[in-house]
CSV table of C-alpha atoms in Angstrom, one decimal:
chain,number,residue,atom,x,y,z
A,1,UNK,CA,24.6,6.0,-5.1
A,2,UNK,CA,22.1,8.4,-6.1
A,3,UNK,CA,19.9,10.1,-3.7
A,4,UNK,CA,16.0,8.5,-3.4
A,5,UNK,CA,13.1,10.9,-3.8
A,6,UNK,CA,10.5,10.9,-1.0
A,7,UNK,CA,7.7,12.9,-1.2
A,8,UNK,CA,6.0,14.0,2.0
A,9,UNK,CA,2.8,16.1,3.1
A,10,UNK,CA,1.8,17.1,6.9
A,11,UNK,CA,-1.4,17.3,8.1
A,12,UNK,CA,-2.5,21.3,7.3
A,13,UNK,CA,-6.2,21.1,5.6
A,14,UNK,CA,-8.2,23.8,4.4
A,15,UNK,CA,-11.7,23.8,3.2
A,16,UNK,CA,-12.3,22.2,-0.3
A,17,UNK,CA,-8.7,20.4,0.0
A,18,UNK,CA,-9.1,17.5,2.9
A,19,UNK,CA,-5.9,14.8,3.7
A,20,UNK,CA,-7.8,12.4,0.8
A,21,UNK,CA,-7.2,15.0,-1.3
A,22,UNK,CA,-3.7,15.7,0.2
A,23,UNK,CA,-3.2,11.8,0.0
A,24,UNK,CA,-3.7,11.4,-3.7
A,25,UNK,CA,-1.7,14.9,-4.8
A,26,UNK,CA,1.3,13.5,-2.5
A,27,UNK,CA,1.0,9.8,-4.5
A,28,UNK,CA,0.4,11.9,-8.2
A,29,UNK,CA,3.8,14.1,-7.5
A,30,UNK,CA,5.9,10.9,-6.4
A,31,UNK,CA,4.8,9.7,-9.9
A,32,UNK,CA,2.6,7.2,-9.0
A,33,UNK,CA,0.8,7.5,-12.4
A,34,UNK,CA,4.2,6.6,-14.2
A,35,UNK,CA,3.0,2.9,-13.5
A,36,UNK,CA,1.1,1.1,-16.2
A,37,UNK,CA,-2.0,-0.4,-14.6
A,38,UNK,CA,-3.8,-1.0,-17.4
A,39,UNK,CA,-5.2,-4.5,-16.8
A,40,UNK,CA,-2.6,-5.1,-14.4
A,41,UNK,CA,-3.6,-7.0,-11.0
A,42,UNK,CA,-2.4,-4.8,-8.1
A,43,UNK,CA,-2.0,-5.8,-4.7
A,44,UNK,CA,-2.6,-3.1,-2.0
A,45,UNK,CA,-0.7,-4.5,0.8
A,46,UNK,CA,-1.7,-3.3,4.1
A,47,UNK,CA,-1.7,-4.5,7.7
A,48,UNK,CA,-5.6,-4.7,9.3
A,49,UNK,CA,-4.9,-4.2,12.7
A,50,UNK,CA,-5.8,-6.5,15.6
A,51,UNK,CA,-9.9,-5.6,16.7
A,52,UNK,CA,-9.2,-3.6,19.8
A,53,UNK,CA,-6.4,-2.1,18.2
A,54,UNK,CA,-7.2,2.0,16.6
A,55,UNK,CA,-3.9,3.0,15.5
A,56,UNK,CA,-4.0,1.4,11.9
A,57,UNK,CA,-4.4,3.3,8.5
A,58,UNK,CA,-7.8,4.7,8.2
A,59,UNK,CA,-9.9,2.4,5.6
A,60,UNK,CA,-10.9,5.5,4.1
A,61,UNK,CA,-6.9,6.3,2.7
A,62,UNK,CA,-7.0,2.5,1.2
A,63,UNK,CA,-10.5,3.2,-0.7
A,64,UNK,CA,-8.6,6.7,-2.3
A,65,UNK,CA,-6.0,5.0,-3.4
A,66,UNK,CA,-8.1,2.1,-4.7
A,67,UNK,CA,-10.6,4.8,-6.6
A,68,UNK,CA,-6.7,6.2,-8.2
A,69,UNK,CA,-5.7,2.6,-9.0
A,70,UNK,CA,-9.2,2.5,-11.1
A,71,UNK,CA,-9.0,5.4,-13.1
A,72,UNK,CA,-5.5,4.3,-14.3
A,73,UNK,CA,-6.9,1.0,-15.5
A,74,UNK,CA,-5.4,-1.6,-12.9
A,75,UNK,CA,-7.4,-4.4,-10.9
A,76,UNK,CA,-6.9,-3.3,-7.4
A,77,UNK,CA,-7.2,-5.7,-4.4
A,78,UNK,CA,-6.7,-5.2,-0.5
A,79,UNK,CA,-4.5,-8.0,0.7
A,80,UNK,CA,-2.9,-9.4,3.6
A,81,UNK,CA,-1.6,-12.8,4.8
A,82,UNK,CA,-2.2,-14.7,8.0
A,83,UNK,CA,-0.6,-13.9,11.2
A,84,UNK,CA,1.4,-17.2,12.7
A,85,UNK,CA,0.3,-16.6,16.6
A,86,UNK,CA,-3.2,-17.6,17.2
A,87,UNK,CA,-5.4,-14.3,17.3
A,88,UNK,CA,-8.3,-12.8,15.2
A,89,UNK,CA,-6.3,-13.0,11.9
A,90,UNK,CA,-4.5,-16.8,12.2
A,91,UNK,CA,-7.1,-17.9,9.1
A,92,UNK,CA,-8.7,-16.6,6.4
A,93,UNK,CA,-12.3,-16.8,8.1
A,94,UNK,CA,-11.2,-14.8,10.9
A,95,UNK,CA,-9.2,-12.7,9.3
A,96,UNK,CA,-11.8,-11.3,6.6
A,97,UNK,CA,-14.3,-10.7,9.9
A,98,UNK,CA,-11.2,-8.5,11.7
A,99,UNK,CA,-10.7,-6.6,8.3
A,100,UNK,CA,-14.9,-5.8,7.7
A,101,UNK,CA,-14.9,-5.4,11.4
A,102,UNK,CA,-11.9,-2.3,11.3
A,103,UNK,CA,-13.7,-1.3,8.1
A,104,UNK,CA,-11.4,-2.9,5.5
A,105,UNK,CA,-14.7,-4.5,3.3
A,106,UNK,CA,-16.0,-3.6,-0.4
A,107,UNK,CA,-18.3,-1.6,0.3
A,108,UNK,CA,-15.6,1.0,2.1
A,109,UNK,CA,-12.9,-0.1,-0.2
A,110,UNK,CA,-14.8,-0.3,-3.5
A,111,UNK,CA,-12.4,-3.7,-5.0
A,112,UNK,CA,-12.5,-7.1,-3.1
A,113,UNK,CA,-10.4,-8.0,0.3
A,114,UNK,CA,-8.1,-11.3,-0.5
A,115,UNK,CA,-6.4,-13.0,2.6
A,116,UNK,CA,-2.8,-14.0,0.7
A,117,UNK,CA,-2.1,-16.8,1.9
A,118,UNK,CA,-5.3,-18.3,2.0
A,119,UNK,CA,-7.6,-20.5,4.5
A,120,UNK,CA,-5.0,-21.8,6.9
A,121,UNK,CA,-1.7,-19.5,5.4
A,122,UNK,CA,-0.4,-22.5,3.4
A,123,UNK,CA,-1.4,-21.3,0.2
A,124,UNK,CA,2.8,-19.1,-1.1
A,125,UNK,CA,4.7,-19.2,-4.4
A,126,UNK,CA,8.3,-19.8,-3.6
A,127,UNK,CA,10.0,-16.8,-5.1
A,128,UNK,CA,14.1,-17.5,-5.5
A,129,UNK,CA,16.1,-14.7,-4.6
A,130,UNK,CA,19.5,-17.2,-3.1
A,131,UNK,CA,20.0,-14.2,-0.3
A,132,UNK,CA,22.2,-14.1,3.0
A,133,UNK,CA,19.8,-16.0,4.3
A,134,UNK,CA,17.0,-17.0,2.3
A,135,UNK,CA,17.2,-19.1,-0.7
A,136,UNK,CA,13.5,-19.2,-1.8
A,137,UNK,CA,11.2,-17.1,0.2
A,138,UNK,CA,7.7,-18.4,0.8
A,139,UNK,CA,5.2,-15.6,-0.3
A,140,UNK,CA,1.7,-15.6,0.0
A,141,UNK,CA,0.1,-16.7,-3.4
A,142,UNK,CA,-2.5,-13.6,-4.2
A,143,UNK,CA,0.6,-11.1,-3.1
A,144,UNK,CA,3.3,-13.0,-5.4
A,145,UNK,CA,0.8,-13.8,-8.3
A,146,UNK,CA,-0.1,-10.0,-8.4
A,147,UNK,CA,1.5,-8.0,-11.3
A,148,UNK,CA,2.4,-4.5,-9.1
A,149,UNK,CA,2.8,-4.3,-5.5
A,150,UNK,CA,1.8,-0.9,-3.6
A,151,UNK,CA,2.1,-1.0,0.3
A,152,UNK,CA,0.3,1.2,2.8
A,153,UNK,CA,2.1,1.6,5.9
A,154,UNK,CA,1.6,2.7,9.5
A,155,UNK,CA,4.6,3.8,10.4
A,156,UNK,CA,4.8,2.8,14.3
A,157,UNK,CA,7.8,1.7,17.1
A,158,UNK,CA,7.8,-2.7,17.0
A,159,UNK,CA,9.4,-4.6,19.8
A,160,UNK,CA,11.4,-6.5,17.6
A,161,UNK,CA,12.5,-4.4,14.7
A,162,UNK,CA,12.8,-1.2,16.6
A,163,UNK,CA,10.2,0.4,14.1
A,164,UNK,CA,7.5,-1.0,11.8
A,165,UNK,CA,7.2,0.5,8.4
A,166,UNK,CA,7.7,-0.3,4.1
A,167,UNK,CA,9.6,-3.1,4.9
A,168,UNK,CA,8.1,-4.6,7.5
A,169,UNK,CA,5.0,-4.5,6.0
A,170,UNK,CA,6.0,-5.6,3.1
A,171,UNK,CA,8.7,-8.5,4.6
A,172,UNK,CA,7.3,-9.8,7.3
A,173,UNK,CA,3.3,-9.0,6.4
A,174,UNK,CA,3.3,-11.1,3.1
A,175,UNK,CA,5.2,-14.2,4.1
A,176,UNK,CA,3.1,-17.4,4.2
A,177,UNK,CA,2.3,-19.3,7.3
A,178,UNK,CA,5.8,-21.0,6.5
A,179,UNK,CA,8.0,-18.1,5.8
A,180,UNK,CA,6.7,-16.0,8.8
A,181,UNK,CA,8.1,-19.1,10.7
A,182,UNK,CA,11.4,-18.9,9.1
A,183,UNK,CA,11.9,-15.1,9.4
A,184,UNK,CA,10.5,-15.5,13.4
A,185,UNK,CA,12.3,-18.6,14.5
A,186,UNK,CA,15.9,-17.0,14.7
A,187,UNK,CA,14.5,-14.8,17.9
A,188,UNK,CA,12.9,-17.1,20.5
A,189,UNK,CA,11.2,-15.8,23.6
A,190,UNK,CA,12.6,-16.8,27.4
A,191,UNK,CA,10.4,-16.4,30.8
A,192,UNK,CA,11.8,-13.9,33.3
A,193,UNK,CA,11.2,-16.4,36.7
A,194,UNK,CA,11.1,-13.0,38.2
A,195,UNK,CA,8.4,-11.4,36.9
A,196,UNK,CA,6.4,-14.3,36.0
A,197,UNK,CA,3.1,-14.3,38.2
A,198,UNK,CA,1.4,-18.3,36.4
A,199,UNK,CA,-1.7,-16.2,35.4
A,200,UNK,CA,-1.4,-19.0,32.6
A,201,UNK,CA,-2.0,-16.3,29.5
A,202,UNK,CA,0.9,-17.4,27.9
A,203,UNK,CA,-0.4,-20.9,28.0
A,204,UNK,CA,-3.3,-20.3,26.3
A,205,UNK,CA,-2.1,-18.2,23.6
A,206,UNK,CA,0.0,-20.6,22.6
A,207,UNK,CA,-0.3,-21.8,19.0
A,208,UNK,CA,2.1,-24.7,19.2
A,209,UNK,CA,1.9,-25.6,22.5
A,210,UNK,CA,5.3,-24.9,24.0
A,211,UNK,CA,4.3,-23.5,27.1
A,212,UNK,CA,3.2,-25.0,30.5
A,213,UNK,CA,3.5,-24.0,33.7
A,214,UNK,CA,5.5,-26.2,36.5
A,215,UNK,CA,4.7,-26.9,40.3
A,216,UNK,CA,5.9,-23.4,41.1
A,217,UNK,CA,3.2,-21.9,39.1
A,218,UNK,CA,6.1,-20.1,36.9
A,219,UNK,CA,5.9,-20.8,32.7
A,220,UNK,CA,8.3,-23.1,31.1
A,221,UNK,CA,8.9,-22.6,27.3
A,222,UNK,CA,10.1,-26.2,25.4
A,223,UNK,CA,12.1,-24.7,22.5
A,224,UNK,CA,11.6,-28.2,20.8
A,225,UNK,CA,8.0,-27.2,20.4
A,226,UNK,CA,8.6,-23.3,20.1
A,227,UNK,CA,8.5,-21.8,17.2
A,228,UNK,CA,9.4,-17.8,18.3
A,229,UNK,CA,6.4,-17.0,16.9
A,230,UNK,CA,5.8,-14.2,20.0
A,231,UNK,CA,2.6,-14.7,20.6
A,232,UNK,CA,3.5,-15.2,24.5
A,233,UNK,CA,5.2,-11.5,24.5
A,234,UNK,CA,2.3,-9.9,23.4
A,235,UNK,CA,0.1,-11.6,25.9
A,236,UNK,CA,2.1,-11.1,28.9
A,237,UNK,CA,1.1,-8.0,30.9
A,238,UNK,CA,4.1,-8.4,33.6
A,239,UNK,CA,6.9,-8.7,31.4
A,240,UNK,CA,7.9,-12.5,32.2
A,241,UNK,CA,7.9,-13.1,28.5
A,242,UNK,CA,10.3,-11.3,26.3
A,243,UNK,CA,12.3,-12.1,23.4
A,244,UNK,CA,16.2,-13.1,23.6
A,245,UNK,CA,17.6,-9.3,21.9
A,246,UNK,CA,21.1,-11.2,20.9
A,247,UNK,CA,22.4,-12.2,17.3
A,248,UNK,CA,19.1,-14.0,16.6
A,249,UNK,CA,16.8,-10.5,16.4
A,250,UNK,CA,19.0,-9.4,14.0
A,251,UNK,CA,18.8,-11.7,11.6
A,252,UNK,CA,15.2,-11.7,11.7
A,253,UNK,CA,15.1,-8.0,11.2
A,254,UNK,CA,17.9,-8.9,7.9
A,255,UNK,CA,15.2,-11.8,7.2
A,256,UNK,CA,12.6,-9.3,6.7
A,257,UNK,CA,14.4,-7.4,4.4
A,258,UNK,CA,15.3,-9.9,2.3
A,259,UNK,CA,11.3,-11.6,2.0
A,260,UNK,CA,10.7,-7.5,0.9
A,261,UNK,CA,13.1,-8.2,-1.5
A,262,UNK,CA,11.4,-11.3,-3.0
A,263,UNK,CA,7.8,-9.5,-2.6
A,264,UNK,CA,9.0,-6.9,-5.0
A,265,UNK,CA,11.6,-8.5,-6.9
A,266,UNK,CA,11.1,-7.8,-11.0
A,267,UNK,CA,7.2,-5.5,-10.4
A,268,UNK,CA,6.5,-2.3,-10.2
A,269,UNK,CA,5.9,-0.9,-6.5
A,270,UNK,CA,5.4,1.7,-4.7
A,271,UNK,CA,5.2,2.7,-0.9
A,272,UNK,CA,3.0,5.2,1.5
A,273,UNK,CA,3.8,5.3,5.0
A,274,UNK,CA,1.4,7.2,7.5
A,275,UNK,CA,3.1,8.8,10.0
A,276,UNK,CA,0.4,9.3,12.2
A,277,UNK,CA,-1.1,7.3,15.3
A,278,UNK,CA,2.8,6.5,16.4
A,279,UNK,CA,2.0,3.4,18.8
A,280,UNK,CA,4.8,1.9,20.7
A,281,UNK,CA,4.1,-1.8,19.4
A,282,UNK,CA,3.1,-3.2,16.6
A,283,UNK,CA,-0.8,-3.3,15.1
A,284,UNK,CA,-0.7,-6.9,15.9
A,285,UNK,CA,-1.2,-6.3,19.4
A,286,UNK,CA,-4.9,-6.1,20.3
A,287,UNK,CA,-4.5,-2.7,21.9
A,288,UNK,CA,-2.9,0.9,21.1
A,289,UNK,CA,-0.7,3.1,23.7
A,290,UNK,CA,-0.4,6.6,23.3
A,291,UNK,CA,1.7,7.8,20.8
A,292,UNK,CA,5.3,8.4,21.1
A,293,UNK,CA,5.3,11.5,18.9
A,294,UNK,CA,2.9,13.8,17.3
A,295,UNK,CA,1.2,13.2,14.2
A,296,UNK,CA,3.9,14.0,11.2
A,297,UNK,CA,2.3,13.6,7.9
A,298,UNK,CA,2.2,11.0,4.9
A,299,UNK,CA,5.4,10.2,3.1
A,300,UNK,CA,5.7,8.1,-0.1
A,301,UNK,CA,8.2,6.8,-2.8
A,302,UNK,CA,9.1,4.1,-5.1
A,303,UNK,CA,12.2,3.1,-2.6
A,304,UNK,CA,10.9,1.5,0.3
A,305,UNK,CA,14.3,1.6,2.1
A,306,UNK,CA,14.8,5.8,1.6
A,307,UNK,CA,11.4,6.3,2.7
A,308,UNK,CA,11.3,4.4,6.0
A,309,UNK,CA,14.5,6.0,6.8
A,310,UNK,CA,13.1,9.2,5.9
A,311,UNK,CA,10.6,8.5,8.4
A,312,UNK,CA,12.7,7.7,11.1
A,313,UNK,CA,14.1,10.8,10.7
A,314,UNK,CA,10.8,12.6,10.6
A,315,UNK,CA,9.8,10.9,13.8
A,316,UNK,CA,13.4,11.7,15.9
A,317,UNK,CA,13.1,15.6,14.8
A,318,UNK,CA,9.6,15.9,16.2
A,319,UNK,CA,9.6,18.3,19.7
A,320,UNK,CA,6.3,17.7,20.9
A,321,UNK,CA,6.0,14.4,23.0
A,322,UNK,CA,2.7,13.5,24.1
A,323,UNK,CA,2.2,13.1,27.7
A,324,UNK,CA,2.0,10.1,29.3
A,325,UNK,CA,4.0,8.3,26.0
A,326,UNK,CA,6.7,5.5,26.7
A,327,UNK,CA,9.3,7.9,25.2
A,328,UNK,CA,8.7,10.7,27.8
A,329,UNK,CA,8.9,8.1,30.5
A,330,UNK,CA,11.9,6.3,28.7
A,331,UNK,CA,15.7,6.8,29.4
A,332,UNK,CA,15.9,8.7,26.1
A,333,UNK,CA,18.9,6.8,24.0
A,334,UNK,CA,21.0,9.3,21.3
A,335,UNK,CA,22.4,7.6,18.1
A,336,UNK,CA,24.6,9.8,16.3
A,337,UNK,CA,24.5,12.3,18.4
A,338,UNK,CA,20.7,12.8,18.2
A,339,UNK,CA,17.6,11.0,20.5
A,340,UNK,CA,16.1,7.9,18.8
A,341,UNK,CA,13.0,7.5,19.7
A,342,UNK,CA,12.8,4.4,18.8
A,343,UNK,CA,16.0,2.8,20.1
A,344,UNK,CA,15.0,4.9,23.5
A,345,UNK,CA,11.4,2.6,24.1
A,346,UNK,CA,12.9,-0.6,22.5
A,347,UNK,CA,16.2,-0.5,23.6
A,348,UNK,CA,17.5,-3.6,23.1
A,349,UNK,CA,16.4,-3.8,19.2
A,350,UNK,CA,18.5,-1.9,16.2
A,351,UNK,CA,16.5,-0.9,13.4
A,352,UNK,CA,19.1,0.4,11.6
A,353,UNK,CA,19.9,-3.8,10.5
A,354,UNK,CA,17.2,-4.0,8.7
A,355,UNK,CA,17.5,-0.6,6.6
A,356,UNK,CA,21.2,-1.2,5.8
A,357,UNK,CA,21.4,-4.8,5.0
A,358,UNK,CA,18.0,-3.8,2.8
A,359,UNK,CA,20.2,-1.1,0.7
A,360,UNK,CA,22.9,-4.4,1.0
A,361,UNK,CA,21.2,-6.6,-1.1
A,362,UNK,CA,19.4,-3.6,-3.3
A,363,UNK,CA,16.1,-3.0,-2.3
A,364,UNK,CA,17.0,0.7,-2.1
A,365,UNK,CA,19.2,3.7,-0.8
A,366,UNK,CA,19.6,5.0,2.7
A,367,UNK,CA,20.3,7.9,0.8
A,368,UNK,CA,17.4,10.5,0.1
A,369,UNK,CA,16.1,13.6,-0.4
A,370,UNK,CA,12.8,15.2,1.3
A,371,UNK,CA,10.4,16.8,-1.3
A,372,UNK,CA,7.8,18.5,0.8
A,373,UNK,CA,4.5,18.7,-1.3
């Protein structure tokens, strides 16, 4: 298999050239402008970040990109789909107030912000791709309807896949209501007794009502009623509440990669990932620890698969750790014979399922090479 182009660009600036500038020179030499937007509806996919949280992709990248979009004729749109666990982003209404709030609105963005999925997340085209696992994925109308598909990722650690990035974006972030269900529900939570203290947060967060707490004060999870949505892992400050890392996180992760696939099946794409901001967890989380790395630079490509790997990489060569990061305080984990920095804070995930059963069932190579810009 042939080697995947990534392009990538660090952080240097001088007067007269700023990181927008960088930005849209890195997107113009990965060939960016090889698309034909001419009339074309394009779907900037990009995750808003919880309010609270200040690690997500600056607004002010999206509106570039948006402005470069334009001048090649397309119909650009900033897009998203509802999040299953109850939060700030759970419905359309909330969700538009959480993306004006973090500064993802017109008048930032110049084009219009359209939740995916629409008013409660049941709005998805059922897109057959007759996978591993899926059949017919469940994609979020505005993102399946759309003619070209161009994601904008933080690249960050995730407590389930290992890493969030293209695919997760991409996967996971444009599923319906329904298919985030199906892609979560393989990876139920459990309550360490231990650690659990009844503060009752779980209970409360609780979307589906699966959660109460019994005469000891300790929560009880009724898996008839769960839906391993996770909502109760990202709540809980003592970790009582974790997910089950067996079989089950795996498929989700090989889940993911296959609702990527049917997102981008037969359309034009292409994919920027910010390596910058490198939180621990995921955006979804109402909050933002400090970094596990330095601040890298901005990669992009047409292969979503080489260029989170790419990234990966990226991120386990950096030799500055901020102080005070999980990784520094983390029993620091080597995967072929080099640290993984993700593997060493989220030990019990494997990101490397996703990325492999991805080049599986074609979504790209694992196979690249770094073109520094």
């Amino acid at each position: 298999m042939a080697k995947s182009k990534v392009y990538f660009t660090d952080f240097k600036t001088k007067p007269g050239y700023n990181m927008l500038d960088k930005l849209e020179n890195l997107v113009k030499k990965a060939g960016i402008g090889t698309i034909d937007f001419k009339n074309k509806f394009v779907a900037i996919k990009v995750h808003f970040g919880e309010p609270g949280n200040l690690a997500y992709i600056r607004p002010n990248y999206v509106a570039r990109i948006v402005k470069l979009i334009k001048s090649l004729g397309g119909k650009p749109f900033v897009t998203d789909a509802n999040t299953l666990y109850t939060g700030r982003r759970s419905n359309a209404l909330d969700h538009l107030e959480a993306a004006y709030e973090n500064g993802f609105n017109p008048l930032v963005l110049g084009c219009h912000v359209i939740i995916a999925d629409g008013l409660k997340g049941t709005e998805y085209r059922e897109i057959e791709v007759n996978l591993k696992h899926t059949q017919k994925a469940k994609i979020g109308s505005a993102i399946a309807d759309a003619d070209i598909i161009i994601s904008m990722n933080h690249f960050k650690g995730h407590e389930m896949t290992g890493f969030g990035g293209a695919i997760k974006n991409i996967g996971m972030g444009s599923g319906s209501r329904g298919g985030k269900l199906f892609m979560h529900s393989s990876s139920k939570p459990v309550i360490k007794v231990s650690k659990c203290v009844g503060c009752g947060m779980c209970v409360k967060s609780c979307a589906q009502l699966a959660i109460t707490l019994n005469e000891k004060k300790k929560a009880v999870i009724d898996y008839e009623k769960c839906v391993g949505c996770g909502q109760c892992v990202a709540v809980c400050q003592f970790e009582a509440a974790t997910v089950k890392w067996d079989e089950a996180a795996s498929i989700a992760s090989e889940k993911i990669a296959e609702y990527a696939y049917a997102v981008l099946k037969d359309k034009p794409h292409f994919h920027i990932n910010f390596v910058m901001n490198i939180s621990p967890d995921c955006d979804c989380w109402s909050h933002n620890d400090i970094p596990v790395a330095p601040d890298i630079g901005i990669a992009a490509s047409f292969d979503p698969v080489a260029l989170d790997k790419a990234c990966v990489d990226l991120v386990n060569e950096a030799t500055f750790t901020p102080a005070g990061s999980v990784f520094e305080k983390a029993k620091h984990i080597e995967v072929d014979g080099k640290i993984d920095r993700f593997k060493s804070i989220h030990p019990d995930t494997d990101w490397r399922v996703a990325l492999k059963h991805a080049q599986e069932i074609g979504l790209g190579s694992l196979e690249y090479e770094l073109v520094k810009v």
